[in-house]
C-alpha positions as a Python dict, from the first residue, in 0.01 Angstrom:
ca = {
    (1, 'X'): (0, 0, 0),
    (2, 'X'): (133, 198, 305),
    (3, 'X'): (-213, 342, 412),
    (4, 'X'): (-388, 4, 380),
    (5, 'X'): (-165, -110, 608),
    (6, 'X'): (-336, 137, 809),
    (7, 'X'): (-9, 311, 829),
    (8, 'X'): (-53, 726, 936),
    (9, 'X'): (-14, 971, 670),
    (10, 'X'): (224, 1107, 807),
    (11, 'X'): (436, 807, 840),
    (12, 'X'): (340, 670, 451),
    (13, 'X'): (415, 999, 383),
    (14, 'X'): (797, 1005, 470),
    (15, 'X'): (788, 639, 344),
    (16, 'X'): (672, 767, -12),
    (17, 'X'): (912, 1062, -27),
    (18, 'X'): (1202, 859, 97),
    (19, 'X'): (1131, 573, -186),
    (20, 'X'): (1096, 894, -446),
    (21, 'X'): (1404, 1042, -300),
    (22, 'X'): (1593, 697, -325),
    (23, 'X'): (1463, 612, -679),
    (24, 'X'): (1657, 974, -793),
    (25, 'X'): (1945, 922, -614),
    (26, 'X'): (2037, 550, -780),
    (27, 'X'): (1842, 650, -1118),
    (28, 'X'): (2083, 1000, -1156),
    (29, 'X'): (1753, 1156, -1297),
    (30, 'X'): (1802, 1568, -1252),
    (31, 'X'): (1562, 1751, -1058),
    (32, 'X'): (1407, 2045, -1235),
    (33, 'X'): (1518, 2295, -881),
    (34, 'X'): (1375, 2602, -1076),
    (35, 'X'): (1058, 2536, -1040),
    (36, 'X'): (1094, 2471, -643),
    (37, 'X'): (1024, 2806, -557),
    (38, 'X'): (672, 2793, -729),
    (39, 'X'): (569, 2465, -570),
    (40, 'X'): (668, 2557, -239),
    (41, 'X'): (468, 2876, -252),
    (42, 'X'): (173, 2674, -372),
    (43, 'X'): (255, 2442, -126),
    (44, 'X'): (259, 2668, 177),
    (45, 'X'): (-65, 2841, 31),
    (46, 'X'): (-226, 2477, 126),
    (47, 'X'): (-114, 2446, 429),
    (48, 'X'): (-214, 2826, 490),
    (49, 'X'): (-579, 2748, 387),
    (50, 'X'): (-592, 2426, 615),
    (51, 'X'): (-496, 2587, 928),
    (52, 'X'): (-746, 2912, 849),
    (53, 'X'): (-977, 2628, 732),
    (54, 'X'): (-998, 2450, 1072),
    (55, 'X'): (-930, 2753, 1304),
    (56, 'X'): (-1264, 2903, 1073),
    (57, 'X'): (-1463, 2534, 1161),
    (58, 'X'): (-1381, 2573, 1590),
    (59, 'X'): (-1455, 2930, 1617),
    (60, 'X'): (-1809, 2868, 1439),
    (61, 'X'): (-1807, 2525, 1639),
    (62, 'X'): (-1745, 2693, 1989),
    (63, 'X'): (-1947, 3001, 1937),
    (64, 'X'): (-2278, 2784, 1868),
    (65, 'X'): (-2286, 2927, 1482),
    (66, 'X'): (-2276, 2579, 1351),
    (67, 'X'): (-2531, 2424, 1581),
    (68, 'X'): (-2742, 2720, 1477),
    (69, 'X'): (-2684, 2718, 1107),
    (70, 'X'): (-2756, 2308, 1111),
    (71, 'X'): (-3069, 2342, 1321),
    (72, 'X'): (-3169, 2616, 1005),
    (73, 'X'): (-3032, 2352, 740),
    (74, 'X'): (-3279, 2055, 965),
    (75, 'X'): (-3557, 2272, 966),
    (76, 'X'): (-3573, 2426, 635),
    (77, 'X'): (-3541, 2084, 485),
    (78, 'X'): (-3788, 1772, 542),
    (79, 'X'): (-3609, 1513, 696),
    (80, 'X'): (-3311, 1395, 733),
    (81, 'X'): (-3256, 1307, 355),
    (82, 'X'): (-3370, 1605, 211),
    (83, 'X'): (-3127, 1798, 439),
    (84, 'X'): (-2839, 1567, 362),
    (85, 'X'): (-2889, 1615, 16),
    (86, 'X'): (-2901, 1990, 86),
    (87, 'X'): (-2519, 1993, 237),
    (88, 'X'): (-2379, 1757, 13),
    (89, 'X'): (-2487, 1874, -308),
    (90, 'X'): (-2571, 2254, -256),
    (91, 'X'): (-2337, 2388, 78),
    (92, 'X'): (-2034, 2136, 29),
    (93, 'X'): (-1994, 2244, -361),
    (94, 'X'): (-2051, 2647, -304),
    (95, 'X'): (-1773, 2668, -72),
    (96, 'X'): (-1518, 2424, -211),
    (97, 'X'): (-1619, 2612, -597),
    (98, 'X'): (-1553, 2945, -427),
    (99, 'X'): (-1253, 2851, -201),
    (100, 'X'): (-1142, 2506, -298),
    (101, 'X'): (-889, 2298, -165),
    (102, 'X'): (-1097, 2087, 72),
    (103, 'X'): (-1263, 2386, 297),
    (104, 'X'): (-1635, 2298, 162),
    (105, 'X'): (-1552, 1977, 426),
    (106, 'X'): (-1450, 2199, 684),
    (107, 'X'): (-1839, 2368, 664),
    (108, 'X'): (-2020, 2030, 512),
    (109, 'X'): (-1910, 1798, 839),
    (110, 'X'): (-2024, 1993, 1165),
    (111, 'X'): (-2372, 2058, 955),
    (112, 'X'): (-2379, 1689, 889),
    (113, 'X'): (-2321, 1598, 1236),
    (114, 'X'): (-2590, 1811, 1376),
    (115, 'X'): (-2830, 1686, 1137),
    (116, 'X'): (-2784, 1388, 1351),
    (117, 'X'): (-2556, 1164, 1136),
    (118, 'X'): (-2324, 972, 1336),
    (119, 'X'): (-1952, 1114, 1279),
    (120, 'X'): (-1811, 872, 1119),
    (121, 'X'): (-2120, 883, 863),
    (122, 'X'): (-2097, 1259, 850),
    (123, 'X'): (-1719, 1264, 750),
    (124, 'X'): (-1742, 1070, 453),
    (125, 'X'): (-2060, 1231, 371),
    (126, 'X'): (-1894, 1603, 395),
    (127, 'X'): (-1578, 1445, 165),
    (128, 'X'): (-1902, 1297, -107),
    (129, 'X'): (-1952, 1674, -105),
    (130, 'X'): (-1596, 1761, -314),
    (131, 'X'): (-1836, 1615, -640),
    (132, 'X'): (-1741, 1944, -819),
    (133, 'X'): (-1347, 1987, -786),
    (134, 'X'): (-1321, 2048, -1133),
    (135, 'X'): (-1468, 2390, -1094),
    (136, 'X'): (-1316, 2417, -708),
    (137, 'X'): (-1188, 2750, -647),
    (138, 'X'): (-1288, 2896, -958),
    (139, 'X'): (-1151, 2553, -1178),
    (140, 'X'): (-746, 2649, -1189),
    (141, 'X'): (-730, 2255, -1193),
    (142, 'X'): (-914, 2239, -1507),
    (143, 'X'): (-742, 2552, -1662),
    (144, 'X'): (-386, 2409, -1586),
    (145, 'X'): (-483, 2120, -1790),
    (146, 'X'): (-606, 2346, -2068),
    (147, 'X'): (-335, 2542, -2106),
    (148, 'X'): (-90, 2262, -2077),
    (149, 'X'): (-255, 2010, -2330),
    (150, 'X'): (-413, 2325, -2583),
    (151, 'X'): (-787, 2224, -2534),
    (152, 'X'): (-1017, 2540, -2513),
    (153, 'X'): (-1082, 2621, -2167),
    (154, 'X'): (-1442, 2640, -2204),
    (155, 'X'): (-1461, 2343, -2408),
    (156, 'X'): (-1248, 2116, -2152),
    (157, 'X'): (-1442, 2236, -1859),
    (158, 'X'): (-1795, 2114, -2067),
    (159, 'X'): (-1662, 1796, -2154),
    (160, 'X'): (-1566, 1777, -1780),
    (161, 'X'): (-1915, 1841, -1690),
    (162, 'X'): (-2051, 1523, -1899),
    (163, 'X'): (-1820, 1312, -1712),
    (164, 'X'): (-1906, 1433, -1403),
    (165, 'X'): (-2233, 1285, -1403),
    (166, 'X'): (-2094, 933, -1344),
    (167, 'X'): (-1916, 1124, -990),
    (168, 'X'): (-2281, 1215, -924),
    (169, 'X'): (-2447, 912, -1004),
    (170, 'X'): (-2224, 720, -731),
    (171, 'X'): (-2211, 1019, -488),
    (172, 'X'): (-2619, 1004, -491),
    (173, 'X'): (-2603, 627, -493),
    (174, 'X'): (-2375, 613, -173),
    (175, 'X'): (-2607, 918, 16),
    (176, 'X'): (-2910, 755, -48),
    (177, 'X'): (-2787, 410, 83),
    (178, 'X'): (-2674, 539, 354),
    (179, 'X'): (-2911, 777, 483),
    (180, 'X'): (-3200, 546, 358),
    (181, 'X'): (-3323, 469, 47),
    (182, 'X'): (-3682, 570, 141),
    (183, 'X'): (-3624, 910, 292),
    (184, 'X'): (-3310, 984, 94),
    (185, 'X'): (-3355, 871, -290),
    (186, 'X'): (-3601, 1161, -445),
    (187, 'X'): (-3370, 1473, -315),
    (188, 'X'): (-3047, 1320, -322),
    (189, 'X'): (-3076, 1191, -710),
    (190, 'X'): (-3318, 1533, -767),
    (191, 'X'): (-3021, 1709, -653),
    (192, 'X'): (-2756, 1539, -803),
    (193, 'X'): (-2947, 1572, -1130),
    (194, 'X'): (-2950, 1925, -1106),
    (195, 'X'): (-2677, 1991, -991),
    (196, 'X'): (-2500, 1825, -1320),
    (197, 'X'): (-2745, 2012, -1580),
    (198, 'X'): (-2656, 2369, -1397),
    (199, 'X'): (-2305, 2345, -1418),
    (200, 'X'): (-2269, 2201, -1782),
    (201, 'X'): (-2547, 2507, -1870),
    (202, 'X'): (-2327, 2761, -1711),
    (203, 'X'): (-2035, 2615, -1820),
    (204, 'X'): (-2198, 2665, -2179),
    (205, 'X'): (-2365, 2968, -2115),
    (206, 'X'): (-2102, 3165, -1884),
    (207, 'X'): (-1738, 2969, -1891),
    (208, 'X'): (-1596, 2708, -1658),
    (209, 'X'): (-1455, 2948, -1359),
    (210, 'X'): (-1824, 3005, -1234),
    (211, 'X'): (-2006, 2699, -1313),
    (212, 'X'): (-1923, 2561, -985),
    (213, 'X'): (-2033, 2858, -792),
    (214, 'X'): (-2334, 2935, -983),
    (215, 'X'): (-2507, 2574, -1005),
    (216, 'X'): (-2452, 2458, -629),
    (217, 'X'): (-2636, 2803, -557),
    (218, 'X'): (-2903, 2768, -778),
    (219, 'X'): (-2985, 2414, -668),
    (220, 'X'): (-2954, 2551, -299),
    (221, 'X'): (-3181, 2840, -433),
    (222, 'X'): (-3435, 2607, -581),
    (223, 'X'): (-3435, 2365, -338),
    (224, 'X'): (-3592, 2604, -38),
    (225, 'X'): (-3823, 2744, -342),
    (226, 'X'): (-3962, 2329, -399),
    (227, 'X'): (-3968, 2287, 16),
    (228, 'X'): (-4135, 2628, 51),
    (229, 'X'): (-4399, 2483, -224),
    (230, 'X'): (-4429, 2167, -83),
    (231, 'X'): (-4552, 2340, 257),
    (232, 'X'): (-4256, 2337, 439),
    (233, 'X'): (-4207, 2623, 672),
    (234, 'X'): (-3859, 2800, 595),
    (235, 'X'): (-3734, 2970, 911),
    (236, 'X'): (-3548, 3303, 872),
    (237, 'X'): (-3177, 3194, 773),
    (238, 'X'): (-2938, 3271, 1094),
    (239, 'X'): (-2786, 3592, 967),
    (240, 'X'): (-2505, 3668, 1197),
    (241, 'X'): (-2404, 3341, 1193),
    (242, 'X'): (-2386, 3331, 802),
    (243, 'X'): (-2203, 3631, 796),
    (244, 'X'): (-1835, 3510, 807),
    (245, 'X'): (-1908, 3293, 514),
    (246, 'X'): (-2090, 3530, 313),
    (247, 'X'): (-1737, 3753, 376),
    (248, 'X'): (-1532, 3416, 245),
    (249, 'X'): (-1713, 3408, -66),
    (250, 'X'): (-1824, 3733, -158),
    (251, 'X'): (-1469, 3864, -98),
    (252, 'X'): (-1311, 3578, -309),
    (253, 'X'): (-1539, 3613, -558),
    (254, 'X'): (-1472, 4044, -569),
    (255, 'X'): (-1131, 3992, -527),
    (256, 'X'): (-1130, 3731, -786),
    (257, 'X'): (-1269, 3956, -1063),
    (258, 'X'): (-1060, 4270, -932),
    (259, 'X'): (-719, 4067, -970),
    (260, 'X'): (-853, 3987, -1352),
    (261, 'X'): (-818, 4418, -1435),
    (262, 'X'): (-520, 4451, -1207),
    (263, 'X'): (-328, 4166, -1190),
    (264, 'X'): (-87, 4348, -913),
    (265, 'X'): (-365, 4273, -660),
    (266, 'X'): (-398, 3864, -734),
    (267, 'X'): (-230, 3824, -375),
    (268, 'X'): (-594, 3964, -230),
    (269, 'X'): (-725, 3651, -431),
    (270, 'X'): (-588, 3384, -230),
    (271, 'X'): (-818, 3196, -37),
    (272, 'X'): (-572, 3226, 272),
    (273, 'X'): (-629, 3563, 259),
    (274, 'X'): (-1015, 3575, 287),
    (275, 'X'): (-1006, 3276, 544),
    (276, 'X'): (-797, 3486, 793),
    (277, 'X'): (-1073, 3758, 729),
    (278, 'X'): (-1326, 3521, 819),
    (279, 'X'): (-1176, 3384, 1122),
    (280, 'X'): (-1140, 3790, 1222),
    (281, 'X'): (-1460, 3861, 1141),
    (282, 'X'): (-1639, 3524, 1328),
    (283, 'X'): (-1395, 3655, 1609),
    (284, 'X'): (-1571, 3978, 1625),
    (285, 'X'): (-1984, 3878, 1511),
    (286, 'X'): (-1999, 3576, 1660),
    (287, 'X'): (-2058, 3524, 2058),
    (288, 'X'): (-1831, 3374, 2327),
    (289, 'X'): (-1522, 3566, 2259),
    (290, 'X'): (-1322, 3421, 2537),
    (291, 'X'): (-1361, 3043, 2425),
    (292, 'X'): (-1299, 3141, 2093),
    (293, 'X'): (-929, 3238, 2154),
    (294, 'X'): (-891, 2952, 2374),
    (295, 'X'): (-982, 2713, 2065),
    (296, 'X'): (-729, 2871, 1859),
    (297, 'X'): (-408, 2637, 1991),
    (298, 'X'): (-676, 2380, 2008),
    (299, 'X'): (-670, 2393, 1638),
    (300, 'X'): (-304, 2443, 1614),
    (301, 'X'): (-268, 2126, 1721),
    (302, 'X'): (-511, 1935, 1506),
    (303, 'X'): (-364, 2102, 1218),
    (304, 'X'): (-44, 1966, 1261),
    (305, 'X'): (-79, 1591, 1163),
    (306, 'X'): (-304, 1707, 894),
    (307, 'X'): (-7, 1978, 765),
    (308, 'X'): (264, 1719, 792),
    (309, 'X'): (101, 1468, 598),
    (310, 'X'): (-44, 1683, 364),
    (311, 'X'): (291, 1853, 282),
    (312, 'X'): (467, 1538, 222),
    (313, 'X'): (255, 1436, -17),
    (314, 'X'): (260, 1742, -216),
    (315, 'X'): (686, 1674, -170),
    (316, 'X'): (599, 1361, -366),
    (317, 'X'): (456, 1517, -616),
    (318, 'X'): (677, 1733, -669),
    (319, 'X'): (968, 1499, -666),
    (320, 'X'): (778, 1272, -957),
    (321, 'X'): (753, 1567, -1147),
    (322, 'X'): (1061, 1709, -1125),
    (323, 'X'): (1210, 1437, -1189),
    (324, 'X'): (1018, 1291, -1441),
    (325, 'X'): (881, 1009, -1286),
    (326, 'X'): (563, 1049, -1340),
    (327, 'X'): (613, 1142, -1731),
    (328, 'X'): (818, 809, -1713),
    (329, 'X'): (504, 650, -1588),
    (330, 'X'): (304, 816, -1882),
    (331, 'X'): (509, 665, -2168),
    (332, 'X'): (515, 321, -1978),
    (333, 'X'): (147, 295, -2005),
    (334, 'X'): (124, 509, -2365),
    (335, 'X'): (130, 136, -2557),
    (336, 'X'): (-176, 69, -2356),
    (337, 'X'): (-380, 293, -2540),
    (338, 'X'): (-614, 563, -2375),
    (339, 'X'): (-763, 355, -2085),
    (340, 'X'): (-546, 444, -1861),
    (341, 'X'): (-587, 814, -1846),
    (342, 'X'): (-830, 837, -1552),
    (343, 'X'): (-682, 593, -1382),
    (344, 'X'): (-323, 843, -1402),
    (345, 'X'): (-534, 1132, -1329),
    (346, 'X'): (-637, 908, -971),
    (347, 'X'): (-271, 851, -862),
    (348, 'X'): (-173, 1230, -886),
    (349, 'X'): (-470, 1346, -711),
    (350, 'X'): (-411, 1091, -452),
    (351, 'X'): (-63, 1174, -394),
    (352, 'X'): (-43, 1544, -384),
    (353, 'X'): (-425, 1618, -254),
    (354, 'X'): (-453, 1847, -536),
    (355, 'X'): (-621, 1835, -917),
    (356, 'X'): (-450, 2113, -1003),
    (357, 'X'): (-125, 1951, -919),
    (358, 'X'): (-209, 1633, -1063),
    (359, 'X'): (-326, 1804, -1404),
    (360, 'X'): (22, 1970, -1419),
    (361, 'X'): (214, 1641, -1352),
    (362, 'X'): (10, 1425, -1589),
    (363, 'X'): (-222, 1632, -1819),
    (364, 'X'): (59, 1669, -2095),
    (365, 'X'): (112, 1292, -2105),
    (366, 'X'): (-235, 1230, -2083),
    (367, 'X'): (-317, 1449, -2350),
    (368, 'X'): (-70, 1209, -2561),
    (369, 'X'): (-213, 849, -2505),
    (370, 'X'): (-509, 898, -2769),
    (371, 'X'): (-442, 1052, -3105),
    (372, 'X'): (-870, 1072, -3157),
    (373, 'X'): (-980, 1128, -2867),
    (374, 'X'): (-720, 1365, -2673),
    (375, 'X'): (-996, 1574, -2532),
    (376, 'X'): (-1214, 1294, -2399),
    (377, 'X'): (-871, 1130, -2220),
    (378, 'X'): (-812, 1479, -2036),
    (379, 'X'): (-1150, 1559, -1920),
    (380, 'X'): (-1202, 1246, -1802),
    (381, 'X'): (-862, 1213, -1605),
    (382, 'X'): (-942, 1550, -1478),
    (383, 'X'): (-1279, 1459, -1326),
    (384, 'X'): (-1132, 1145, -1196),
    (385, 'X'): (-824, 1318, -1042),
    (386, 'X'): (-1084, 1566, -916),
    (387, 'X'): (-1308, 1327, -750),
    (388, 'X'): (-975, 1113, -568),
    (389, 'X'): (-895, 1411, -339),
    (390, 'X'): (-1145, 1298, -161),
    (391, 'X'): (-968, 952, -67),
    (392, 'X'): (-642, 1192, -47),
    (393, 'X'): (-539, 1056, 330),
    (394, 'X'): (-464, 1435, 512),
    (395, 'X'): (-830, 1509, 335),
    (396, 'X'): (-960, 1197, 528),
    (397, 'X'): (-787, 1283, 859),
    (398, 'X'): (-933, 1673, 826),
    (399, 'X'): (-1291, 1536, 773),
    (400, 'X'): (-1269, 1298, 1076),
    (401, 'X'): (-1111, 1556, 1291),
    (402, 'X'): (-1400, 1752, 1259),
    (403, 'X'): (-1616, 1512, 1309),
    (404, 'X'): (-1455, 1436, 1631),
    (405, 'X'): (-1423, 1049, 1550),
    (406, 'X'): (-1049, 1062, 1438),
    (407, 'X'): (-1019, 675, 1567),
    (408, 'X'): (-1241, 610, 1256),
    (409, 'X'): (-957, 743, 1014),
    (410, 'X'): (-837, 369, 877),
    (411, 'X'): (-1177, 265, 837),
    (412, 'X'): (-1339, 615, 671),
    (413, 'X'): (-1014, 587, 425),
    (414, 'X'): (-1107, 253, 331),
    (415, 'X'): (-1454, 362, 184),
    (416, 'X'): (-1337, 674, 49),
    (417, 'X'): (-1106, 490, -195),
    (418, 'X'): (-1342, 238, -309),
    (419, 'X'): (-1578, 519, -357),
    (420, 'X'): (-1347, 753, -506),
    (421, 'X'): (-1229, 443, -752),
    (422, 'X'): (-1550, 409, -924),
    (423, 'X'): (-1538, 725, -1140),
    (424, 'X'): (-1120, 664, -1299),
    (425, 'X'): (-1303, 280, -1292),
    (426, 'X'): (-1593, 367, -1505),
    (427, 'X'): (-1387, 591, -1755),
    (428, 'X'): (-1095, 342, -1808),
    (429, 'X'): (-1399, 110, -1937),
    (430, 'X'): (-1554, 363, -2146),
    (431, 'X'): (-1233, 497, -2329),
    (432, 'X'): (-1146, 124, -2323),
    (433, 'X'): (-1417, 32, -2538),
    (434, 'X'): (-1491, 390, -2737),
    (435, 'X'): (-1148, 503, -2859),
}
């Protein structure tokens, strides 16, 4: 109610935890303090990856690497649409699946906007790119919701993946519209299409934690394979430009399977970690060395609003869960039947910015609101939860920073709920009618 009042995040923010704070204090509920310490640390591991995030998105901005690897992205791709499609299905999805937490957007935007999308446009185009946040950073959403409600992790994350095609359907629905139906409808459904049957085969064929990774880069894969076929001249990818993202993923991915044989090293796993090595390594590649420090307060201070806000809301969350608010607001709507799952899974995502959190507030008293169809209720809550981080307000505020339109906030956070809602819309109606 606060942000369509067009109220900052940062303000609705302290509004929210203030009303959670008072609710405690006249209700006498305990807090659960122990688990404070964990929460913080996987708070301050956001906030970590959203100042790396941005600084990462200005370096490439100022040294030209983004005007460069757009330009490759225009010209590998024909037209507009085809291009669009490209980012928002293939680029988007490979870096949030191997980073997560929103830094996909941070790359998606600045390509969008030199593809010639107008900011504004471009934002909520890079935030249609978070379609595969169930599998985002190697899917610790989805497992947290596995281990917490006793569904197979492998057969969650596939049951996520048929769900997930109504997220696509309305993501390709919304890029085609609004790049064009005529120039935009064969590669952005194309891509959407295959971009849902190579994640549920790898989630089948390989487990959850790579499906992400793997599909978005076989549909980037096949994509220049069709173009190439279809006589369009691909241009030799800017290498030095790519090179501090290839050392974001490839490291995160290494250091993701060393950390599984020693777990002592899981710190090198942290996508924090592998962001600062990035920003080093863009420092050092990358030309114009001099305007590159010069844009690091520069990001400092767009970071702030954007850590504020997003910290608050992850307060909030933890508040409702440590309280047990939010369990509260699971047996409330328990008579209701299963319906409401997806629509629980929404409100967590949307108030902490994270399906992991949201999964480990709710999934439990999801799991409980259908005795038939338990599994059905989580996956779809956890697709729907994943898919509302993109209406998440200090995910809105990033995407129109970098699109440098940040007046365009209210109105970009408007259409990323309604869009956002579809998906918990859709599966209310379905477990509504099927269970």
């Amino acid at each position: 109610m606060l942000l369509a009042c067009r109220l900052s995040p940062t303000v609705a923010g302290v509004c929210a935890v203030g009303a959670a704070v008072l609710v405690v204090l006249f209700t006498g509920a305990p807090l659960d303090w122990p688990s404070l310490p964990d929460y913080l640390g996987i708070t301050a591991e956001v906030l970590f990856i959203l100042l790396n995030g941005m600084i990462l998105a200005r370096l490439m901005q100022i040294s030209g690497a983004m005007r460069s690897i757009g330009n490759w992205v225009s010209n590998a791709t024909p037209g507009i649409g085809a291009g669009t499609a490209f980012v928002v299905f293939g680029v988007v999805p490979f870096v949030e699946c191997v980073t997560g937490f929103g830094i996909g957007v941070t790359v998606g935007v600045p390509i969008l906007v030199t593809l010639g999308h107008k900011p504004a446009k471009a934002a909520l185009f890079g935030l249609l790119g978070l379609c595969a946040v169930p599998w985002g950073a190697l899917a610790p959403g989805t497992a947290v919701a596995s281990s917490l409600t006793g569904f197979d992790f492998t057969t969650l994350g596939v049951m996520s993946g048929w769900y997930n095609s109504v997220v696509l359907v309305v993501v390709a629905l919304t890029v085609a519209w609004g790049t064009g139906l005529a120039r935009a409808a064969l590669p952005t459904f194309a891509s959407a299409g295959f971009l849902w049957g190579s994640i549920l085969v790898t989630n089948l064929l390989i487990g959850t934690p790579l499906a992400g990774v793997i599909g978005s880069a076989l549909l980037m894969g096949l994509s220049l394979v069709v173009y190439r076929l279809g006589g369009a001249r691909i241009p030799a990818p800017p290498v030095r430009e790519l090179v501090p993202y290839a050392v974001l993923a490839g490291g995160l991915l290494c250091a993701s399977v060393l950390a599984m044989f020693v777990p002592a090293l899981e710190w090198l796993a942290l996508p924090p970690v592998w962001l600062a090595v990035a920003c080093v390594v863009a420092y050092r590649v990358l030309p114009g060395q001099s305007g590159m420090i010069a844009e690091v307060p520069e990001a400092l201070r767009s970071w702030v609003p954007i850590g504020v806000s997003t910290g608050l809301f992850m307060i909030l969350g933890w508040v409702m869960a440590a309280s047990d608010m939010s369990t509260a607001i699971g047996e409330a709507l328990s008579p209701a039947g299963a319906w409401p799952g997806p629509l629980l899974g929404a409100v967590g995502s949307i108030l902490t910015g994270s399906n992991t959190a949201s999964n480990a507030m709710f999934a439990p008293t999801i799991a409980t609101l259908s005795v038939t169809g338990s599994l059905s209720v989580v996956a779809a809550a956890n697709v729907a939860g994943s898919f509302m981080i993109l209406a998440a307000p200090p995910r809105v505020l990033m995407a129109v920073t970098l699109a440098g339109d940040r007046e365009s906030y209210g109105r970009t956070l408007m259409c990323a709920i309604a869009i956002a809602s579809a998906p918990p819309l859709v599966g209310a109606v379905a477990l509504a009618i099927w269970l």
